[in-house]
Amino acid sequence: MTPSRPETKVLPTSRPGRQSHWYDFHAAQQPDWDDPQARDEICTQLAERPVLVSVDELRALRQELAAVAAGRSLVLQAGDCAESFAQSTPEHAAAKADTVATLADRLAADTGTAVVRIGRIAGQYAKPRSAPTELVGERELPSFRGHIVNDPAPEEDARRHRPQRLLQAYEASRTTARALRERPQRLWTSHEALILDYEVPLVRFDEAAADLFLGSTHLPWVGERTRQSDGAHVRLLADVVNPVGCKVSGSGPIEELLRVCERLDPDRTPGRLTLISRFGADHVARQLPDVASAVRAAGHPVVWLCDPMHGNTYRSRVGLKTRQLSVIQQEVRGFVTALRAAGVHPGGLHLEVSAQPVTECVGAEVADEEQLTTRYTTLCDPRLSPRQAAEVVRTFTEGL
Ligand code: PEP
Ligand code: CO
């Protein structure tokens, strides 16, 4: 369902002729807010808040990504599947940034290449879901959709979609972004740009650049469920100057992916578009070579990243969602081999990883599924522990 455009004079920016036209296109995965009037008021407030990134920063990141597209450097993009409001403190931000830095330093040292460091952080609060409801024990409840929409507590009331959470997500993102800014080596921010009522009020017009930018994050991406070439999410990212990402899998024809590439990267600019491959370990070797060749033949100088997580999730015997480290590594090997076969640079990794020694994926220190219950704290998908993530980075490096 596409929500109607919020009633606000401020939305979104001062560019004539482009006034929040994104609401005219189909938007999948949008909340069903319990208080539509409050949502209008909150969108107005969001539109008046300071942005979290600058156009100069977006330009700098695009340049760094252009070097990756040219095969001269690599990317390590990593963080939570879903960030939590409670853990959006400067201390948590520092621990998460340290985790990414340790993995990126290892990758840089082992390859002798510069590594662009990007967190799934400071805005990763929205989750697309395959079904509107989920079973929690015996109870069927509205699905948890990320802290920006509802609360994961297994209660009907907690699962209501509350627009006040849009402002909480903004404040949590701002706290995290500020903490990241204070670090000597800056971590770039990224998240899935999913909730239009959050992203659109944070689109702004930059006078000097004479262009629109998305002020919520450095690198927004469109996910597997919202990357339709004619959908609102792709249209939104097409209109902003940020570097942008898009998940890619084997579902849907290559022609549709080429339409998405055309919208997001019409000028064939290195550093503009990052494609995040998530085929699954069983499919990547067979399907990615043709896809990568087609994108190259269409002239898009994209960055290719491997997300070896989302195509390999299953429900364990103990009932928890999990992923096998060995299967994740198999997808990484398949990714590198497939891109090499297509004559394309494997640009790096996109991982779900915790700063804590969680027991959410099986492998390394998590010997079997029975151990998953020890420290399983994710709000959504199972993340790698820092040690498991180091193994995945090593597998990538060995494949290069
Ligand atoms: C994610 O990155 O958390 C996610 C939901 O991925 P995908 O859109 O690829 O399923
Ligand atoms: Co996830």
mmCIF file of C-alpha atoms and ligand atoms in Angstrom:
data_model
loop_
_atom_site.group_PDB
_atom_site.id
_atom_site.type_symbol
_atom_site.label_atom_id
_atom_site.label_comp_id
_atom_site.label_asym_id
_atom_site.label_seq_id
_atom_site.Cartn_x
_atom_site.Cartn_y
_atom_site.Cartn_z
ATOM 1 C CA MET A 1 0.000 0.000 0.000
ATOM 2 C CA THR A 2 1.302 3.453 -0.829
ATOM 3 C CA PRO A 3 0.530 5.973 1.886
ATOM 4 C CA SER A 4 -0.943 9.283 0.884
ATOM 5 C CA ARG A 5 1.338 12.298 0.909
ATOM 6 C CA PRO A 6 1.493 13.813 4.409
ATOM 7 C CA GLU A 7 -0.282 17.126 4.901
ATOM 8 C CA THR A 8 2.705 19.376 5.441
ATOM 9 C CA LYS A 9 3.796 22.633 3.923
ATOM 10 C CA VAL A 10 7.452 21.869 4.494
ATOM 11 C CA LEU A 11 7.546 18.632 2.502
ATOM 12 C CA PRO A 12 9.976 18.070 1.062
ATOM 13 C CA THR A 13 12.322 20.827 0.003
ATOM 14 C CA SER A 14 12.286 23.776 -2.200
ATOM 15 C CA ARG A 15 12.736 22.266 -5.596
ATOM 16 C CA PRO A 16 9.845 23.325 -7.795
ATOM 17 C CA GLY A 17 8.076 20.595 -9.684
ATOM 18 C CA ARG A 18 9.485 17.759 -7.573
ATOM 19 C CA GLN A 19 7.322 18.161 -4.468
ATOM 20 C CA SER A 20 7.330 14.720 -2.868
ATOM 21 C CA HIS A 21 6.171 13.099 -6.104
ATOM 22 C CA TRP A 22 7.550 9.833 -4.737
ATOM 23 C CA TYR A 23 4.236 9.269 -3.000
ATOM 24 C CA ASP A 24 2.663 8.924 -6.449
ATOM 25 C CA PHE A 25 4.411 5.577 -6.999
ATOM 26 C CA HIS A 26 3.702 2.223 -5.435
ATOM 27 C CA ALA A 27 5.576 1.781 -2.138
ATOM 28 C CA ALA A 28 5.710 -1.725 -0.700
ATOM 29 C CA GLN A 29 6.257 -2.444 3.003
ATOM 30 C CA GLN A 30 4.858 0.812 4.417
ATOM 31 C CA PRO A 31 3.449 1.016 7.968
ATOM 32 C CA ASP A 32 -0.229 1.221 8.734
ATOM 33 C CA TRP A 33 0.089 4.050 11.289
ATOM 34 C CA ASP A 34 -2.363 3.951 14.170
ATOM 35 C CA ASP A 35 -2.672 7.758 14.181
ATOM 36 C CA PRO A 36 -2.536 9.276 10.670
ATOM 37 C CA GLN A 37 -2.938 12.835 11.977
ATOM 38 C CA ALA A 38 0.013 12.492 14.324
ATOM 39 C CA ARG A 39 2.011 11.145 11.408
ATOM 40 C CA ASP A 40 1.369 14.320 9.392
ATOM 41 C CA GLU A 41 2.502 16.491 12.291
ATOM 42 C CA ILE A 42 5.617 14.341 12.801
ATOM 43 C CA CYS A 43 6.588 14.498 9.123
ATOM 44 C CA THR A 44 6.413 18.295 9.402
ATOM 45 C CA GLN A 45 8.669 18.204 12.445
ATOM 46 C CA LEU A 46 11.138 15.879 10.743
ATOM 47 C CA ALA A 47 11.289 18.194 7.750
ATOM 48 C CA GLU A 48 12.434 20.966 10.090
ATOM 49 C CA ARG A 49 15.189 18.969 11.798
ATOM 50 C CA PRO A 50 18.866 19.251 10.789
ATOM 51 C CA VAL A 51 20.153 16.660 8.359
ATOM 52 C CA LEU A 52 22.714 14.073 9.491
ATOM 53 C CA VAL A 53 25.102 14.263 6.505
ATOM 54 C CA SER A 54 26.516 16.945 4.205
ATOM 55 C CA VAL A 55 26.792 17.058 0.432
ATOM 56 C CA ASP A 56 30.576 17.383 0.779
ATOM 57 C CA GLU A 57 30.638 14.074 2.641
ATOM 58 C CA LEU A 58 28.476 12.429 -0.017
ATOM 59 C CA ARG A 59 30.894 13.643 -2.671
ATOM 60 C CA ALA A 60 33.859 12.257 -0.739
ATOM 61 C CA LEU A 61 32.202 8.860 -0.343
ATOM 62 C CA ARG A 62 31.290 8.766 -4.031
ATOM 63 C CA GLN A 63 34.946 9.330 -4.854
ATOM 64 C CA GLU A 64 36.046 6.549 -2.529
ATOM 65 C CA LEU A 65 33.502 4.221 -4.119
ATOM 66 C CA ALA A 66 34.646 5.243 -7.599
ATOM 67 C CA ALA A 67 38.089 3.881 -6.698
ATOM 68 C CA VAL A 68 36.435 0.603 -5.681
ATOM 69 C CA ALA A 69 34.489 0.468 -8.958
ATOM 70 C CA ALA A 70 37.808 0.929 -10.767
ATOM 71 C CA GLY A 71 39.269 -2.062 -8.918
ATOM 72 C CA ARG A 72 41.743 -0.049 -6.833
ATOM 73 C CA SER A 73 40.207 -0.557 -3.387
ATOM 74 C CA LEU A 74 37.635 -2.531 -1.395
ATOM 75 C CA VAL A 75 34.565 -2.008 0.819
ATOM 76 C CA LEU A 76 33.687 -3.452 4.204
ATOM 77 C CA GLN A 77 30.033 -2.654 4.988
ATOM 78 C CA ALA A 78 28.790 -4.203 8.225
ATOM 79 C CA GLY A 79 26.554 -3.871 11.257
ATOM 80 C CA ASP A 80 23.278 -4.920 12.824
ATOM 81 C CA CYS A 81 20.397 -6.378 10.895
ATOM 82 C CA ALA A 82 18.192 -4.051 12.923
ATOM 83 C CA GLU A 83 19.520 -1.405 15.296
ATOM 84 C CA SER A 84 17.799 -0.972 18.639
ATOM 85 C CA PHE A 85 16.787 2.359 20.204
ATOM 86 C CA ALA A 86 18.157 1.216 23.576
ATOM 87 C CA GLN A 87 21.578 0.536 22.048
ATOM 88 C CA SER A 88 21.796 3.838 20.175
ATOM 89 C CA THR A 89 24.254 5.364 22.642
ATOM 90 C CA PRO A 90 27.722 6.836 22.012
ATOM 91 C CA GLU A 91 29.240 3.808 23.773
ATOM 92 C CA HIS A 92 27.442 1.319 21.531
ATOM 93 C CA ALA A 93 28.330 3.393 18.470
ATOM 94 C CA ALA A 94 32.011 3.274 19.444
ATOM 95 C CA ALA A 95 31.948 -0.506 19.977
ATOM 96 C CA LYS A 96 30.216 -1.074 16.617
ATOM 97 C CA ALA A 97 32.610 1.249 14.794
ATOM 98 C CA ASP A 98 35.557 -0.562 16.417
ATOM 99 C CA THR A 99 34.193 -3.896 15.165
ATOM 100 C CA VAL A 100 33.960 -2.645 11.592
ATOM 101 C CA ALA A 101 37.401 -1.024 11.880
ATOM 102 C CA THR A 102 39.027 -4.255 13.103
ATOM 103 C CA LEU A 103 37.564 -6.232 10.186
ATOM 104 C CA ALA A 104 38.464 -3.510 7.682
ATOM 105 C CA ASP A 105 42.014 -3.222 9.032
ATOM 106 C CA ARG A 106 42.430 -6.975 8.620
ATOM 107 C CA LEU A 107 41.122 -6.811 5.060
ATOM 108 C CA ALA A 108 43.418 -3.885 4.259
ATOM 109 C CA ALA A 109 46.474 -5.565 5.770
ATOM 110 C CA ASP A 110 45.845 -8.896 4.046
ATOM 111 C CA THR A 111 45.207 -7.392 0.605
ATOM 112 C CA GLY A 112 47.486 -4.330 0.718
ATOM 113 C CA THR A 113 44.514 -2.257 -0.490
ATOM 114 C CA ALA A 114 42.617 0.704 0.919
ATOM 115 C CA VAL A 115 39.245 -0.277 2.428
ATOM 116 C CA VAL A 116 36.157 1.960 2.530
ATOM 117 C CA ARG A 117 34.442 1.488 5.905
ATOM 118 C CA ILE A 118 30.645 1.659 6.008
ATOM 119 C CA GLY A 119 28.364 0.777 8.943
ATOM 120 C CA ARG A 120 24.808 -0.486 8.856
ATOM 121 C CA ILE A 121 24.335 2.162 11.499
ATOM 122 C CA ALA A 122 22.718 5.465 12.525
ATOM 123 C CA GLY A 123 19.386 4.751 10.838
ATOM 124 C CA GLN A 124 19.043 0.973 10.315
ATOM 125 C CA TYR A 125 15.736 0.788 12.199
ATOM 126 C CA ALA A 126 13.276 -0.393 9.525
ATOM 127 C CA LYS A 127 12.731 -4.022 8.545
ATOM 128 C CA PRO A 128 10.841 -5.283 5.503
ATOM 129 C CA ARG A 129 8.927 -8.467 6.355
ATOM 130 C CA SER A 130 7.687 -11.312 4.161
ATOM 131 C CA ALA A 131 4.419 -11.688 6.105
ATOM 132 C CA PRO A 132 2.147 -9.183 7.933
ATOM 133 C CA THR A 133 1.949 -11.448 10.993
ATOM 134 C CA GLU A 134 4.334 -13.801 12.801
ATOM 135 C CA LEU A 135 3.984 -16.560 15.361
ATOM 136 C CA VAL A 136 5.511 -15.766 18.765
ATOM 137 C CA GLY A 137 5.203 -19.013 20.679
ATOM 138 C CA GLU A 138 1.557 -19.907 20.113
ATOM 139 C CA ARG A 139 0.395 -16.357 19.418
ATOM 140 C CA GLU A 140 -0.066 -14.774 16.038
ATOM 141 C CA LEU A 141 0.951 -11.101 16.240
ATOM 142 C CA PRO A 142 1.551 -8.289 13.746
ATOM 143 C CA SER A 143 5.162 -8.679 12.529
ATOM 144 C CA PHE A 144 7.912 -6.656 14.159
ATOM 145 C CA ARG A 145 9.004 -4.089 11.533
ATOM 146 C CA GLY A 146 11.942 -2.437 13.242
ATOM 147 C CA HIS A 147 12.026 0.091 16.064
ATOM 148 C CA ILE A 148 11.081 2.913 13.692
ATOM 149 C CA VAL A 149 7.617 1.295 13.333
ATOM 150 C CA ASN A 150 6.788 -0.877 16.360
ATOM 151 C CA ASP A 151 8.131 -2.670 19.432
ATOM 152 C CA PRO A 152 9.175 -6.345 19.359
ATOM 153 C CA ALA A 153 7.548 -7.192 22.725
ATOM 154 C CA PRO A 154 5.085 -10.057 22.151
ATOM 155 C CA GLU A 155 1.973 -7.983 22.844
ATOM 156 C CA GLU A 156 -0.698 -6.800 20.450
ATOM 157 C CA ASP A 157 -0.350 -3.229 21.739
ATOM 158 C CA ALA A 158 3.455 -3.157 21.372
ATOM 159 C CA ARG A 159 3.111 -4.203 17.738
ATOM 160 C CA ARG A 160 0.956 -1.192 16.768
ATOM 161 C CA HIS A 161 2.581 1.091 14.193
ATOM 162 C CA ARG A 162 3.245 4.333 16.037
ATOM 163 C CA PRO A 163 4.321 7.397 14.061
ATOM 164 C CA GLN A 164 6.000 8.887 17.164
ATOM 165 C CA ARG A 165 8.712 6.299 16.530
ATOM 166 C CA LEU A 166 9.792 8.239 13.430
ATOM 167 C CA LEU A 167 11.064 11.033 15.665
ATOM 168 C CA GLN A 168 12.667 8.578 18.093
ATOM 169 C CA ALA A 169 14.494 6.972 15.157
ATOM 170 C CA TYR A 170 15.734 10.375 14.061
ATOM 171 C CA GLU A 171 17.025 11.223 17.556
ATOM 172 C CA ALA A 172 18.672 7.800 17.931
ATOM 173 C CA SER A 173 20.325 8.189 14.520
ATOM 174 C CA ARG A 174 21.518 11.646 15.405
ATOM 175 C CA THR A 175 23.070 10.492 18.676
ATOM 176 C CA THR A 176 24.899 7.695 16.858
ATOM 177 C CA ALA A 177 25.968 9.892 13.928
ATOM 178 C CA ARG A 178 27.380 12.475 16.349
ATOM 179 C CA ALA A 179 29.386 9.821 18.182
ATOM 180 C CA LEU A 180 30.789 8.541 14.882
ATOM 181 C CA ARG A 181 31.793 12.056 13.845
ATOM 182 C CA GLU A 182 34.029 12.364 16.898
ATOM 183 C CA ARG A 183 36.164 9.400 15.913
ATOM 184 C CA PRO A 184 39.516 10.090 14.230
ATOM 185 C CA GLN A 185 38.691 7.664 11.436
ATOM 186 C CA ARG A 186 35.165 8.244 10.302
ATOM 187 C CA LEU A 187 32.791 5.461 9.616
ATOM 188 C CA TRP A 188 30.342 6.184 6.783
ATOM 189 C CA THR A 189 26.680 5.486 7.590
ATOM 190 C CA SER A 190 24.178 3.410 5.606
ATOM 191 C CA HIS A 191 20.717 1.901 6.000
ATOM 192 C CA GLU A 192 17.849 0.511 3.972
ATOM 193 C CA ALA A 193 15.733 3.488 2.906
ATOM 194 C CA LEU A 194 12.380 1.826 3.540
ATOM 195 C CA ILE A 195 9.914 4.096 5.340
ATOM 196 C CA LEU A 196 8.895 6.968 3.051
ATOM 197 C CA ASP A 197 7.462 8.986 5.950
ATOM 198 C CA TYR A 198 10.968 9.065 7.446
ATOM 199 C CA GLU A 199 13.145 9.439 4.357
ATOM 200 C CA VAL A 200 11.115 11.968 2.357
ATOM 201 C CA PRO A 201 11.103 14.706 5.062
ATOM 202 C CA LEU A 202 14.883 14.309 5.250
ATOM 203 C CA VAL A 203 15.356 14.947 1.523
ATOM 204 C CA ARG A 204 16.743 18.450 1.141
ATOM 205 C CA PHE A 205 17.798 20.827 -1.610
ATOM 206 C CA ASP A 206 21.429 21.886 -1.523
ATOM 207 C CA GLU A 207 21.781 25.381 -2.983
ATOM 208 C CA ALA A 208 25.466 25.090 -3.875
ATOM 209 C CA ALA A 209 25.100 21.693 -5.522
ATOM 210 C CA ALA A 210 21.717 22.753 -6.966
ATOM 211 C CA ASP A 211 20.491 19.266 -6.248
ATOM 212 C CA LEU A 212 18.522 17.085 -3.883
ATOM 213 C CA PHE A 213 20.189 14.861 -1.320
ATOM 214 C CA LEU A 214 18.947 12.411 1.290
ATOM 215 C CA GLY A 215 19.998 13.814 4.652
ATOM 216 C CA SER A 216 19.304 10.676 6.715
ATOM 217 C CA THR A 217 22.444 8.719 5.779
ATOM 218 C CA HIS A 218 25.465 8.628 3.484
ATOM 219 C CA LEU A 219 24.607 5.464 1.566
ATOM 220 C CA PRO A 220 20.910 4.518 1.413
ATOM 221 C CA TRP A 221 20.041 1.215 -0.236
ATOM 222 C CA VAL A 222 16.875 -0.367 -1.586
ATOM 223 C CA GLY A 223 16.180 -3.877 -0.380
ATOM 224 C CA GLU A 224 15.109 -7.099 -2.023
ATOM 225 C CA ARG A 225 11.400 -6.407 -1.444
ATOM 226 C CA THR A 226 11.278 -2.760 -2.544
ATOM 227 C CA ARG A 227 13.618 -2.553 -5.533
ATOM 228 C CA GLN A 228 10.955 -2.454 -8.257
ATOM 229 C CA SER A 229 12.155 -0.170 -11.075
ATOM 230 C CA ASP A 230 8.858 1.711 -11.031
ATOM 231 C CA GLY A 231 8.420 1.739 -7.265
ATOM 232 C CA ALA A 232 8.623 4.712 -4.925
ATOM 233 C CA HIS A 233 11.873 3.600 -3.291
ATOM 234 C CA VAL A 234 13.886 3.404 -6.508
ATOM 235 C CA ARG A 235 12.339 6.709 -7.684
ATOM 236 C CA LEU A 236 13.365 8.347 -4.410
ATOM 237 C CA LEU A 237 16.982 7.192 -4.595
ATOM 238 C CA ALA A 238 17.094 8.094 -8.286
ATOM 239 C CA ASP A 239 16.430 11.743 -7.396
ATOM 240 C CA VAL A 240 19.152 12.274 -4.759
ATOM 241 C CA VAL A 241 22.888 12.738 -5.221
ATOM 242 C CA ASN A 242 23.953 10.281 -2.487
ATOM 243 C CA PRO A 243 25.850 7.182 -3.488
ATOM 244 C CA VAL A 244 23.095 4.530 -3.500
ATOM 245 C CA GLY A 245 22.877 0.769 -3.119
ATOM 246 C CA CYS A 246 20.529 -1.931 -4.354
ATOM 247 C CA LYS A 247 20.214 -5.564 -3.317
ATOM 248 C CA VAL A 248 20.355 -8.085 -6.175
ATOM 249 C CA SER A 249 19.171 -11.696 -6.249
ATOM 250 C CA GLY A 250 18.097 -14.243 -8.820
ATOM 251 C CA SER A 251 14.415 -13.376 -8.422
ATOM 252 C CA GLY A 252 13.139 -11.488 -11.440
ATOM 253 C CA PRO A 253 14.540 -11.033 -14.936
ATOM 254 C CA ILE A 254 17.877 -9.366 -15.678
ATOM 255 C CA GLU A 255 16.024 -6.760 -17.777
ATOM 256 C CA GLU A 256 14.275 -5.508 -14.631
ATOM 257 C CA LEU A 257 17.622 -5.088 -12.863
ATOM 258 C CA LEU A 258 18.910 -3.171 -15.884
ATOM 259 C CA ARG A 259 15.885 -0.844 -15.627
ATOM 260 C CA VAL A 260 16.774 -0.225 -11.970
ATOM 261 C CA CYS A 261 20.406 0.472 -12.928
ATOM 262 C CA GLU A 262 19.244 2.864 -15.628
ATOM 263 C CA ARG A 263 17.141 4.812 -13.119
ATOM 264 C CA LEU A 264 19.751 4.899 -10.385
ATOM 265 C CA ASP A 265 22.806 5.425 -12.606
ATOM 266 C CA PRO A 266 21.630 7.011 -15.878
ATOM 267 C CA ASP A 267 24.977 8.764 -16.425
ATOM 268 C CA ARG A 268 27.129 5.670 -15.789
ATOM 269 C CA THR A 269 29.092 7.400 -13.019
ATOM 270 C CA PRO A 270 31.668 5.378 -11.083
ATOM 271 C CA GLY A 271 30.832 5.469 -7.363
ATOM 272 C CA ARG A 272 27.157 6.261 -7.789
ATOM 273 C CA LEU A 273 25.710 2.738 -7.658
ATOM 274 C CA THR A 274 26.629 -0.210 -5.447
ATOM 275 C CA LEU A 275 24.995 -3.561 -6.201
ATOM 276 C CA ILE A 276 24.765 -5.902 -3.215
ATOM 277 C CA SER A 277 24.616 -9.524 -4.347
ATOM 278 C CA ARG A 278 22.522 -11.889 -2.132
ATOM 279 C CA PHE A 279 21.777 -14.901 -4.306
ATOM 280 C CA GLY A 280 22.359 -17.630 -1.737
ATOM 281 C CA ALA A 281 25.259 -20.079 -1.727
ATOM 282 C CA ASP A 282 23.429 -22.521 -4.016
ATOM 283 C CA HIS A 283 22.722 -19.996 -6.762
ATOM 284 C CA VAL A 284 25.513 -17.443 -6.829
ATOM 285 C CA ALA A 285 27.964 -19.392 -9.014
ATOM 286 C CA ARG A 286 25.335 -20.146 -11.652
ATOM 287 C CA GLN A 287 23.421 -16.846 -11.693
ATOM 288 C CA LEU A 288 25.811 -14.009 -10.855
ATOM 289 C CA PRO A 289 28.127 -14.253 -13.911
ATOM 290 C CA ASP A 290 25.315 -13.477 -16.372
ATOM 291 C CA VAL A 291 23.933 -10.712 -14.180
ATOM 292 C CA ALA A 292 27.338 -9.055 -13.707
ATOM 293 C CA SER A 293 28.113 -9.355 -17.432
ATOM 294 C CA ALA A 294 24.773 -7.767 -18.343
ATOM 295 C CA VAL A 295 25.312 -4.840 -15.955
ATOM 296 C CA ARG A 296 28.792 -4.297 -17.358
ATOM 297 C CA ALA A 297 27.566 -4.543 -20.960
ATOM 298 C CA ALA A 298 24.976 -1.860 -20.141
ATOM 299 C CA GLY A 299 27.879 0.392 -19.190
ATOM 300 C CA HIS A 300 27.285 0.800 -15.438
ATOM 301 C CA PRO A 301 30.605 1.046 -13.545
ATOM 302 C CA VAL A 302 29.078 -0.313 -10.331
ATOM 303 C CA VAL A 303 30.646 -1.504 -7.100
ATOM 304 C CA TRP A 304 29.782 -5.183 -6.487
ATOM 305 C CA LEU A 305 29.477 -6.279 -2.850
ATOM 306 C CA CYS A 306 28.718 -9.733 -1.506
ATOM 307 C CA ASP A 307 25.956 -10.039 1.122
ATOM 308 C CA PRO A 308 26.390 -13.736 1.974
ATOM 309 C CA MET A 309 23.816 -13.526 4.779
ATOM 310 C CA HIS A 310 20.327 -12.970 3.389
ATOM 311 C CA GLY A 311 20.201 -15.796 0.862
ATOM 312 C CA ASN A 312 21.207 -18.364 3.489
ATOM 313 C CA THR A 313 18.805 -17.998 6.432
ATOM 314 C CA TYR A 314 16.891 -20.976 7.795
ATOM 315 C CA ARG A 315 15.040 -21.978 10.970
ATOM 316 C CA SER A 316 17.103 -24.195 13.281
ATOM 317 C CA ARG A 317 15.880 -27.197 15.252
ATOM 318 C CA VAL A 318 15.738 -24.994 18.370
ATOM 319 C CA GLY A 319 13.300 -22.688 16.562
ATOM 320 C CA LEU A 320 15.648 -19.717 16.084
ATOM 321 C CA LYS A 321 16.512 -18.269 12.662
ATOM 322 C CA THR A 322 20.157 -18.937 11.873
ATOM 323 C CA ARG A 323 22.857 -19.192 9.195
ATOM 324 C CA GLN A 324 25.780 -21.580 8.828
ATOM 325 C CA LEU A 325 29.217 -19.966 8.714
ATOM 326 C CA SER A 326 30.404 -22.603 6.221
ATOM 327 C CA VAL A 327 27.530 -21.759 3.855
ATOM 328 C CA ILE A 328 28.220 -18.024 4.200
ATOM 329 C CA GLN A 329 31.859 -18.730 3.278
ATOM 330 C CA GLN A 330 30.712 -20.839 0.334
ATOM 331 C CA GLU A 331 28.690 -17.905 -0.999
ATOM 332 C CA VAL A 332 31.691 -15.576 -0.595
ATOM 333 C CA ARG A 333 33.879 -17.978 -2.617
ATOM 334 C CA GLY A 334 31.158 -18.300 -5.259
ATOM 335 C CA PHE A 335 30.817 -14.525 -5.470
ATOM 336 C CA VAL A 336 34.519 -13.943 -6.057
ATOM 337 C CA THR A 337 34.747 -16.745 -8.624
ATOM 338 C CA ALA A 338 31.621 -15.568 -10.459
ATOM 339 C CA LEU A 339 32.791 -11.975 -10.748
ATOM 340 C CA ARG A 340 36.276 -13.002 -11.803
ATOM 341 C CA ALA A 341 34.686 -15.136 -14.543
ATOM 342 C CA ALA A 342 32.744 -12.092 -15.711
ATOM 343 C CA GLY A 343 35.890 -9.924 -15.634
ATOM 344 C CA VAL A 344 34.448 -7.746 -12.856
ATOM 345 C CA HIS A 345 36.147 -6.578 -9.619
ATOM 346 C CA PRO A 346 34.763 -8.200 -6.436
ATOM 347 C CA GLY A 347 34.377 -4.966 -4.479
ATOM 348 C CA GLY A 348 33.926 -6.269 -0.960
ATOM 349 C CA LEU A 349 31.581 -7.557 1.717
ATOM 350 C CA HIS A 350 28.224 -6.573 3.222
ATOM 351 C CA LEU A 351 27.818 -8.383 6.554
ATOM 352 C CA GLU A 352 25.456 -8.546 9.495
ATOM 353 C CA VAL A 353 27.782 -8.591 12.495
ATOM 354 C CA SER A 354 27.509 -7.758 16.177
ATOM 355 C CA ALA A 355 30.137 -6.081 18.342
ATOM 356 C CA GLN A 356 29.376 -8.751 20.964
ATOM 357 C CA PRO A 357 30.271 -12.476 20.901
ATOM 358 C CA VAL A 358 26.685 -13.406 20.008
ATOM 359 C CA THR A 359 25.600 -16.969 19.254
ATOM 360 C CA GLU A 360 23.256 -16.398 16.323
ATOM 361 C CA CYS A 361 25.044 -18.146 13.422
ATOM 362 C CA VAL A 362 26.483 -21.678 13.616
ATOM 363 C CA GLY A 363 30.240 -22.124 13.100
ATOM 364 C CA ALA A 364 33.614 -21.294 14.733
ATOM 365 C CA GLU A 365 32.934 -20.859 18.479
ATOM 366 C CA VAL A 366 29.241 -21.804 18.046
ATOM 367 C CA ALA A 367 29.669 -25.535 17.592
ATOM 368 C CA ASP A 368 26.052 -26.504 16.944
ATOM 369 C CA GLU A 369 22.440 -25.323 16.892
ATOM 370 C CA GLU A 370 21.946 -26.176 20.562
ATOM 371 C CA GLN A 371 24.388 -23.367 21.461
ATOM 372 C CA LEU A 372 22.348 -20.716 19.642
ATOM 373 C CA THR A 373 20.261 -20.012 22.735
ATOM 374 C CA THR A 374 23.318 -18.915 24.786
ATOM 375 C CA ARG A 375 23.569 -15.311 23.527
ATOM 376 C CA TYR A 376 20.916 -14.812 20.850
ATOM 377 C CA THR A 377 20.029 -11.117 21.077
ATOM 378 C CA THR A 378 19.324 -9.946 17.521
ATOM 379 C CA LEU A 379 16.104 -7.993 16.917
ATOM 380 C CA CYS A 380 15.734 -9.562 13.475
ATOM 381 C CA ASP A 381 18.239 -11.641 11.456
ATOM 382 C CA PRO A 382 21.112 -13.704 12.948
ATOM 383 C CA ARG A 383 24.416 -11.800 12.972
ATOM 384 C CA LEU A 384 27.984 -13.054 12.899
ATOM 385 C CA SER A 385 30.106 -12.727 16.037
ATOM 386 C CA PRO A 386 33.305 -10.691 15.532
ATOM 387 C CA ARG A 387 35.304 -13.942 15.326
ATOM 388 C CA GLN A 388 32.953 -15.493 12.769
ATOM 389 C CA ALA A 389 33.079 -12.268 10.722
ATOM 390 C CA ALA A 390 36.894 -12.391 10.752
ATOM 391 C CA GLU A 391 36.646 -15.894 9.241
ATOM 392 C CA VAL A 392 34.403 -14.551 6.454
ATOM 393 C CA VAL A 393 36.840 -11.721 5.718
ATOM 394 C CA ARG A 394 39.659 -14.262 5.537
ATOM 395 C CA THR A 395 37.685 -16.377 3.083
ATOM 396 C CA PHE A 396 37.108 -13.311 0.889
ATOM 397 C CA THR A 397 40.795 -12.383 0.964
ATOM 398 C CA GLU A 398 41.887 -15.922 0.100
ATOM 399 C CA GLY A 399 39.563 -15.936 -2.880
ATOM 400 C CA LEU A 400 40.933 -12.727 -4.397
HETATM 401 C C1 PEP B 1 18.760 -6.673 5.212
HETATM 402 O O1 PEP B 1 19.799 -6.277 4.646
HETATM 403 O O2 PEP B 1 18.620 -6.700 6.449
HETATM 404 C C2 PEP B 1 17.653 -7.195 4.369
HETATM 405 C C3 PEP B 1 16.392 -7.218 4.782
HETATM 406 O O3 PEP B 1 18.088 -7.656 3.186
HETATM 407 P P1 PEP B 1 17.287 -8.044 1.842
HETATM 408 O O4 PEP B 1 16.525 -6.806 1.440
HETATM 409 O O5 PEP B 1 18.400 -8.379 0.883
HETATM 410 O O6 PEP B 1 16.417 -9.214 2.156
HETATM 411 CO CO CO B 2 18.928 -8.670 7.797
#
